Amino acid sequence: MTSSVEYAWPEKLRYTSAAKKSFNLLLPQLAAVDLDRTVPKVEVPVYFAVGRYDHMAPSEVSQAYFSTLVAPKKEWIWFEDSAHFPQWEEMEKFHDLLANKVVPETQS
């Protein structure tokens, strides 16, 4: 995000504070969600874009859900040089994923 031209520096500086506040408010609700039970199946393709160094959402947790999720197509995509935000940390690769894989494979 810090290298993004879409955000001004004051917005970038406030981001950490806002993210921390959101995290503290939402974590109890998020921790109570059981996706295996509430969303065991979807009718659309699913793509998991996962940062190799993500310690906020460890890949073991998402991998467990990914392995049980039933979907017409599902794909696990590693972002080797990212943590929690591959859309900012590997912008070109993320854009390429969306433009050249997700969009073409999900157009009806």
Coordinates of N, CA, C and O in Angstrom, one line a residue:
M1 N 0.8 -1.2 0.0 CA 0.0 0.0 0.0 C 0.9 1.3 0.0 O 0.5 2.2 -0.6
T2 N 2.0 1.2 0.7 CA 2.8 2.4 0.8 C 3.3 2.9 -0.6 O 3.5 4.1 -0.8
S3 N 3.5 2.0 -1.5 CA 3.9 2.4 -2.9 C 2.8 2.7 -3.8 O 3.0 3.1 -4.9
S4 N 1.6 2.6 -3.3 CA 0.4 2.8 -4.2 C 0.2 4.3 -4.4 O 0.2 5.1 -3.5
V5 N 0.0 4.7 -5.6 CA -0.2 6.1 -6.0 C -1.7 6.6 -5.7 O -2.0 7.7 -5.7
E6 N -2.5 5.6 -5.5 CA -3.9 5.9 -5.3 C -4.2 6.5 -3.9 O -5.3 7.1 -3.7
Y7 N -3.3 6.3 -3.0 CA -3.5 6.8 -1.6 C -2.5 7.9 -1.3 O -1.3 7.9 -1.6
A8 N -3.0 9.0 -0.6 CA -2.1 10.1 -0.2 C -1.4 9.6 1.1 O -1.8 8.7 1.8
W9 N -0.2 10.3 1.4 CA 0.5 9.9 2.6 C -0.3 10.0 3.9 O -0.2 9.1 4.7
P10 N -1.1 11.0 4.1 CA -1.9 10.9 5.3 C -2.8 9.7 5.4 O -3.0 9.1 6.5
E11 N -3.4 9.3 4.3 CA -4.2 8.0 4.3 C -3.3 6.8 4.6 O -3.8 5.9 5.4
K12 N -2.2 6.8 4.1 CA -1.3 5.7 4.3 C -0.9 5.6 5.8 O -0.8 4.5 6.4
L13 N -0.7 6.7 6.4 CA -0.3 6.8 7.8 C -1.5 6.3 8.7 O -1.3 5.7 9.8
R14 N -2.7 6.7 8.3 CA -3.9 6.3 9.1 C -4.2 4.8 9.0 O -5.0 4.3 9.8
Y15 N -3.7 4.2 7.9 CA -4.1 2.8 7.6 C -3.8 1.9 8.8 O -4.7 1.1 9.1
T16 N -2.7 2.0 9.3 CA -2.3 1.0 10.4 C -3.2 1.2 11.6 O -3.7 0.2 12.1
S17 N -3.5 2.4 12.0 CA -4.4 2.6 13.1 C -5.8 2.1 12.8 O -6.4 1.4 13.6
A18 N -6.3 2.3 11.6 CA -7.6 1.8 11.2 C -7.7 0.3 11.1 O -8.6 -0.3 11.6
A19 N -6.6 -0.3 10.6 CA -6.5 -1.7 10.5 C -6.5 -2.4 11.9 O -7.2 -3.4 12.1
K20 N -5.8 -1.8 12.8 CA -5.7 -2.3 14.2 C -7.1 -2.2 14.8 O -7.6 -3.2 15.5
K21 N -7.8 -1.1 14.6 CA -9.1 -0.9 15.2 C -10.1 -2.0 14.6 O -10.8 -2.6 15.4
S22 N -10.1 -2.1 13.3 CA -10.9 -3.1 12.7 C -10.6 -4.5 13.2 O -11.6 -5.3 13.5
F23 N -9.4 -4.8 13.3 CA -9.0 -6.2 13.7 C -9.5 -6.4 15.1 O -10.1 -7.5 15.3
N24 N -9.3 -5.5 16.0 CA -9.8 -5.7 17.4 C -11.3 -5.8 17.5 O -11.8 -6.6 18.3
L25 N -12.0 -5.1 16.6 CA -13.5 -5.2 16.6 C -14.0 -6.4 16.0 O -15.0 -7.0 16.4
L26 N -13.4 -6.9 14.9 CA -13.9 -8.0 14.1 C -13.4 -9.4 14.5 O -14.0 -10.4 14.2
L27 N -12.2 -9.4 15.2 CA -11.6 -10.7 15.5 C -12.5 -11.7 16.2 O -12.6 -12.8 15.9
P28 N -13.3 -11.2 17.3 CA -14.1 -12.2 18.0 C -15.2 -12.8 17.0 O -15.4 -14.0 17.1
Q29 N -15.8 -12.0 16.2 CA -16.8 -12.5 15.2 C -16.1 -13.4 14.2 O -16.6 -14.5 13.9
L30 N -15.0 -13.0 13.7 CA -14.3 -13.8 12.7 C -13.8 -15.2 13.3 O -14.0 -16.2 12.7
A31 N -13.4 -15.2 14.5 CA -12.9 -16.4 15.2 C -14.1 -17.4 15.4 O -13.9 -18.6 15.5
A32 N -15.3 -16.9 15.5 CA -16.5 -17.7 15.7 C -17.0 -18.3 14.4 O -17.9 -19.2 14.5
V33 N -16.6 -17.9 13.3 CA -17.1 -18.4 12.0 C -16.5 -19.8 11.7 O -15.3 -19.9 11.8
D34 N -17.3 -20.7 11.4 CA -16.9 -22.1 11.0 C -17.2 -22.3 9.6 O -18.3 -22.7 9.2
L35 N -16.3 -21.9 8.7 CA -16.6 -22.0 7.2 C -16.8 -23.5 6.8 O -17.6 -23.7 5.9
D36 N -16.2 -24.4 7.4 CA -16.4 -25.8 7.0 C -17.9 -26.2 7.2 O -18.5 -27.0 6.4
R37 N -18.5 -25.6 8.2 CA -19.9 -25.9 8.5 C -20.9 -25.0 7.7 O -21.9 -25.4 7.2
T38 N -20.6 -23.7 7.7 CA -21.5 -22.7 7.1 C -21.4 -22.6 5.6 O -22.4 -22.2 5.0
V39 N -20.2 -22.8 5.0 CA -20.0 -22.7 3.6 C -19.2 -23.9 3.1 O -18.0 -23.8 2.7
P40 N -19.8 -25.1 3.1 CA -19.0 -26.3 2.7 C -18.9 -26.4 1.2 O -18.0 -27.1 0.7
K41 N -19.8 -25.7 0.5 CA -19.9 -25.8 -1.0 C -20.2 -24.5 -1.6 O -21.1 -23.8 -1.0
V42 N -19.6 -24.2 -2.7 CA -20.0 -23.0 -3.5 C -20.2 -23.4 -5.0 O -19.7 -24.5 -5.4
E43 N -21.0 -22.7 -5.7 CA -21.3 -23.0 -7.1 C -20.5 -22.2 -8.1 O -20.8 -22.1 -9.2
V44 N -19.4 -21.6 -7.6 CA -18.6 -20.7 -8.5 C -17.1 -21.1 -8.3 O -16.7 -21.7 -7.3
P45 N -16.3 -20.8 -9.3 CA -14.8 -21.1 -9.1 C -14.2 -20.3 -8.0 O -14.7 -19.2 -7.7
V46 N -13.3 -20.9 -7.3 CA -12.6 -20.3 -6.2 C -11.1 -20.3 -6.4 O -10.5 -21.3 -6.8
Y47 N -10.5 -19.1 -6.1 CA -9.1 -19.0 -6.2 C -8.6 -18.4 -4.8 O -9.0 -17.4 -4.4
F48 N -7.6 -19.2 -4.2 CA -7.0 -18.7 -3.0 C -5.7 -18.1 -3.3 O -4.8 -18.8 -3.8
A49 N -5.5 -16.8 -3.2 CA -4.2 -16.1 -3.4 C -3.6 -16.0 -2.0 O -4.0 -15.2 -1.2
V50 N -2.5 -16.7 -1.8 CA -2.0 -16.8 -0.5 C -0.5 -16.4 -0.4 O 0.3 -16.8 -1.2
G51 N -0.2 -15.4 0.5 CA 1.1 -15.0 0.7 C 1.9 -16.0 1.5 O 1.5 -16.4 2.6
R52 N 3.1 -16.3 1.0 CA 4.0 -17.3 1.6 C 4.3 -16.9 3.1 O 4.5 -17.8 3.9
Y53 N 4.4 -15.6 3.3 CA 4.9 -15.2 4.7 C 3.7 -14.5 5.5 O 4.0 -13.7 6.4
D54 N 2.5 -14.9 5.2 CA 1.4 -14.4 5.9 C 1.3 -15.0 7.3 O 1.0 -16.2 7.5
H55 N 1.5 -14.2 8.3 CA 1.3 -14.7 9.7 C 0.0 -14.2 10.3 O -0.4 -14.6 11.4
M56 N -0.7 -13.3 9.6 CA -2.0 -12.9 10.1 C -3.1 -13.9 9.8 O -4.0 -14.1 10.6
A57 N -3.0 -14.6 8.7 CA -3.9 -15.6 8.3 C -3.0 -16.8 7.8 O -2.7 -17.0 6.6
P58 N -2.6 -17.6 8.7 CA -1.6 -18.7 8.4 C -2.2 -19.6 7.3 O -3.4 -20.0 7.3
S59 N -1.3 -20.0 6.4 CA -1.8 -20.8 5.3 C -2.3 -22.2 5.7 O -3.2 -22.8 5.1
E60 N -1.9 -22.7 6.9 CA -2.4 -24.0 7.4 C -4.0 -23.9 7.6 O -4.7 -24.9 7.4
V61 N -4.4 -22.7 8.1 CA -5.9 -22.6 8.3 C -6.6 -22.5 7.0 O -7.6 -23.2 6.8
S62 N -6.2 -21.7 6.1 CA -6.9 -21.6 4.8 C -6.7 -22.9 4.0 O -7.6 -23.3 3.3
Q63 N -5.6 -23.6 4.1 CA -5.4 -24.9 3.4 C -6.3 -25.9 3.9 O -6.9 -26.7 3.1
A64 N -6.6 -25.9 5.2 CA -7.6 -26.9 5.7 C -9.0 -26.7 5.1 O -9.6 -27.6 4.7
Y65 N -9.4 -25.4 5.1 CA -10.7 -25.1 4.5 C -10.7 -25.4 3.0 O -11.6 -26.0 2.5
F66 N -9.6 -25.0 2.3 CA -9.5 -25.2 0.8 C -9.7 -26.7 0.5 O -10.3 -27.1 -0.4
S67 N -9.0 -27.6 1.3 CA -9.1 -29.0 1.1 C -10.5 -29.6 1.2 O -10.7 -30.6 0.6
T68 N -11.3 -29.0 2.0 CA -12.7 -29.6 2.2 C -13.7 -28.9 1.4 O -14.8 -29.4 1.2
L69 N -13.4 -27.7 0.9 CA -14.4 -26.9 0.2 C -14.7 -27.6 -1.2 O -13.8 -28.0 -1.9
V70 N -16.0 -27.7 -1.5 CA -16.5 -28.3 -2.7 C -16.8 -27.1 -3.6 O -17.6 -26.2 -3.3
A71 N -16.2 -27.1 -4.8 CA -16.4 -26.0 -5.8 C -16.2 -26.6 -7.2 O -15.5 -27.6 -7.4
P72 N -16.8 -26.1 -8.2 CA -16.7 -26.6 -9.6 C -15.2 -26.5 -10.0 O -14.8 -27.3 -10.9
K73 N -14.5 -25.5 -9.5 CA -13.0 -25.4 -9.8 C -12.5 -24.6 -8.6 O -13.1 -23.7 -8.1
K74 N -11.3 -25.1 -8.1 CA -10.6 -24.4 -7.1 C -9.2 -24.5 -7.3 O -8.7 -25.5 -7.8
E75 N -8.5 -23.4 -7.0 CA -7.1 -23.3 -7.3 C -6.4 -22.5 -6.2 O -6.8 -21.5 -5.7
W76 N -5.2 -23.1 -5.7 CA -4.4 -22.5 -4.7 C -3.2 -21.8 -5.4 O -2.5 -22.4 -6.2
I77 N -3.0 -20.5 -5.2 CA -2.0 -19.7 -5.8 C -1.1 -19.1 -4.8 O -1.5 -18.3 -4.0
W78 N 0.2 -19.6 -4.7 CA 1.2 -19.0 -3.8 C 1.7 -17.7 -4.3 O 2.1 -17.6 -5.5
F79 N 1.9 -16.7 -3.5 CA 2.6 -15.5 -3.7 C 3.8 -15.6 -2.9 O 3.8 -15.3 -1.7
E80 N 4.9 -15.9 -3.5 CA 6.2 -16.3 -2.8 C 6.9 -15.1 -2.1 O 7.7 -15.3 -1.2
D81 N 6.6 -13.9 -2.6 CA 7.2 -12.7 -2.0 C 6.3 -11.8 -1.2 O 6.5 -10.6 -1.1
S82 N 5.2 -12.4 -0.7 CA 4.2 -11.7 0.0 C 3.9 -12.2 1.4 O 4.2 -13.4 1.7
A83 N 3.3 -11.4 2.1 CA 2.7 -11.8 3.4 C 1.2 -11.7 3.3 O 0.6 -12.4 2.5
H84 N 0.5 -10.8 4.0 CA -0.9 -10.8 4.1 C -1.6 -10.0 2.9 O -2.8 -10.2 2.7
F85 N -0.8 -9.2 2.2 CA -1.4 -8.4 1.2 C -0.7 -8.6 -0.2 O -0.1 -7.7 -0.7
P86 N -0.9 -9.7 -0.8 CA -0.3 -9.9 -2.1 C -0.8 -8.9 -3.2 O 0.0 -8.6 -4.1
Q87 N -2.0 -8.4 -3.0 CA -2.5 -7.4 -4.0 C -1.7 -6.2 -4.0 O -1.6 -5.4 -5.0
W88 N -0.9 -5.9 -2.9 CA 0.0 -4.7 -2.9 C 1.4 -5.2 -2.9 O 2.3 -4.4 -3.5
E89 N 1.8 -6.3 -2.3 CA 3.2 -6.7 -2.2 C 3.7 -7.3 -3.5 O 4.9 -7.3 -3.8
E90 N 2.8 -7.9 -4.3 CA 3.2 -8.4 -5.6 C 2.1 -8.0 -6.6 O 1.4 -8.8 -7.2
M91 N 2.0 -6.7 -6.8 CA 0.9 -6.1 -7.6 C 0.8 -6.6 -9.0 O -0.2 -7.0 -9.5
E92 N 2.0 -6.7 -9.7 CA 1.9 -7.2 -11.1 C 1.5 -8.6 -11.2 O 0.6 -9.0 -12.0
K93 N 2.0 -9.5 -10.3 CA 1.5 -10.9 -10.3 C 0.0 -11.0 -10.0 O -0.7 -11.8 -10.6
F94 N -0.4 -10.2 -9.0 CA -1.8 -10.3 -8.6 C -2.7 -9.8 -9.8 O -3.7 -10.4 -10.1
H95 N -2.3 -8.7 -10.4 CA -3.1 -8.2 -11.5 C -3.1 -9.2 -12.6 O -4.1 -9.4 -13.3
D96 N -2.0 -9.8 -12.9 CA -1.9 -10.9 -13.9 C -2.8 -12.0 -13.6 O -3.5 -12.6 -14.5
L97 N -2.9 -12.4 -12.3 CA -3.8 -13.5 -11.9 C -5.2 -13.1 -12.2 O -6.0 -13.9 -12.8
L98 N -5.6 -11.9 -11.9 CA -7.0 -11.5 -12.1 C -7.3 -11.4 -13.6 O -8.3 -11.9 -14.1
A99 N -6.4 -10.7 -14.3 CA -6.7 -10.4 -15.7 C -6.5 -11.6 -16.6 O -7.3 -11.7 -17.6
N100 N -5.6 -12.4 -16.4 CA -5.3 -13.5 -17.3 C -5.7 -14.9 -16.9 O -5.6 -15.9 -17.6
K101 N -6.3 -15.0 -15.6 CA -6.7 -16.3 -15.2 C -8.2 -16.2 -14.6 O -9.1 -16.8 -15.2
V102 N -8.3 -15.4 -13.6 CA -9.7 -15.4 -12.9 C -10.7 -14.9 -13.9 O -11.8 -15.6 -14.1
V103 N -10.5 -13.7 -14.5 CA -11.6 -13.2 -15.4 C -11.8 -14.1 -16.6 O -13.0 -14.5 -16.8
P104 N -10.8 -14.6 -17.3 CA -11.1 -15.4 -18.4 C -11.8 -16.8 -18.0 O -12.7 -17.3 -18.7
E105 N -11.4 -17.3 -16.9 CA -12.0 -18.6 -16.5 C -13.4 -18.5 -15.8 O -14.0 -19.5 -15.6
T106 N -13.8 -17.2 -15.5 CA -15.1 -17.1 -14.9 C -16.1 -16.3 -15.7 O -17.2 -16.1 -15.3
Q107 N -15.7 -16.0 -16.9 CA -16.7 -15.3 -17.8 C -17.7 -16.3 -18.3 O -17.3 -17.4 -18.7
S108 N -18.9 -16.0 -18.4 CA -19.9 -16.9 -18.9 C -20.3 -16.6 -20.3 O -20.1 -15.6 -20.9

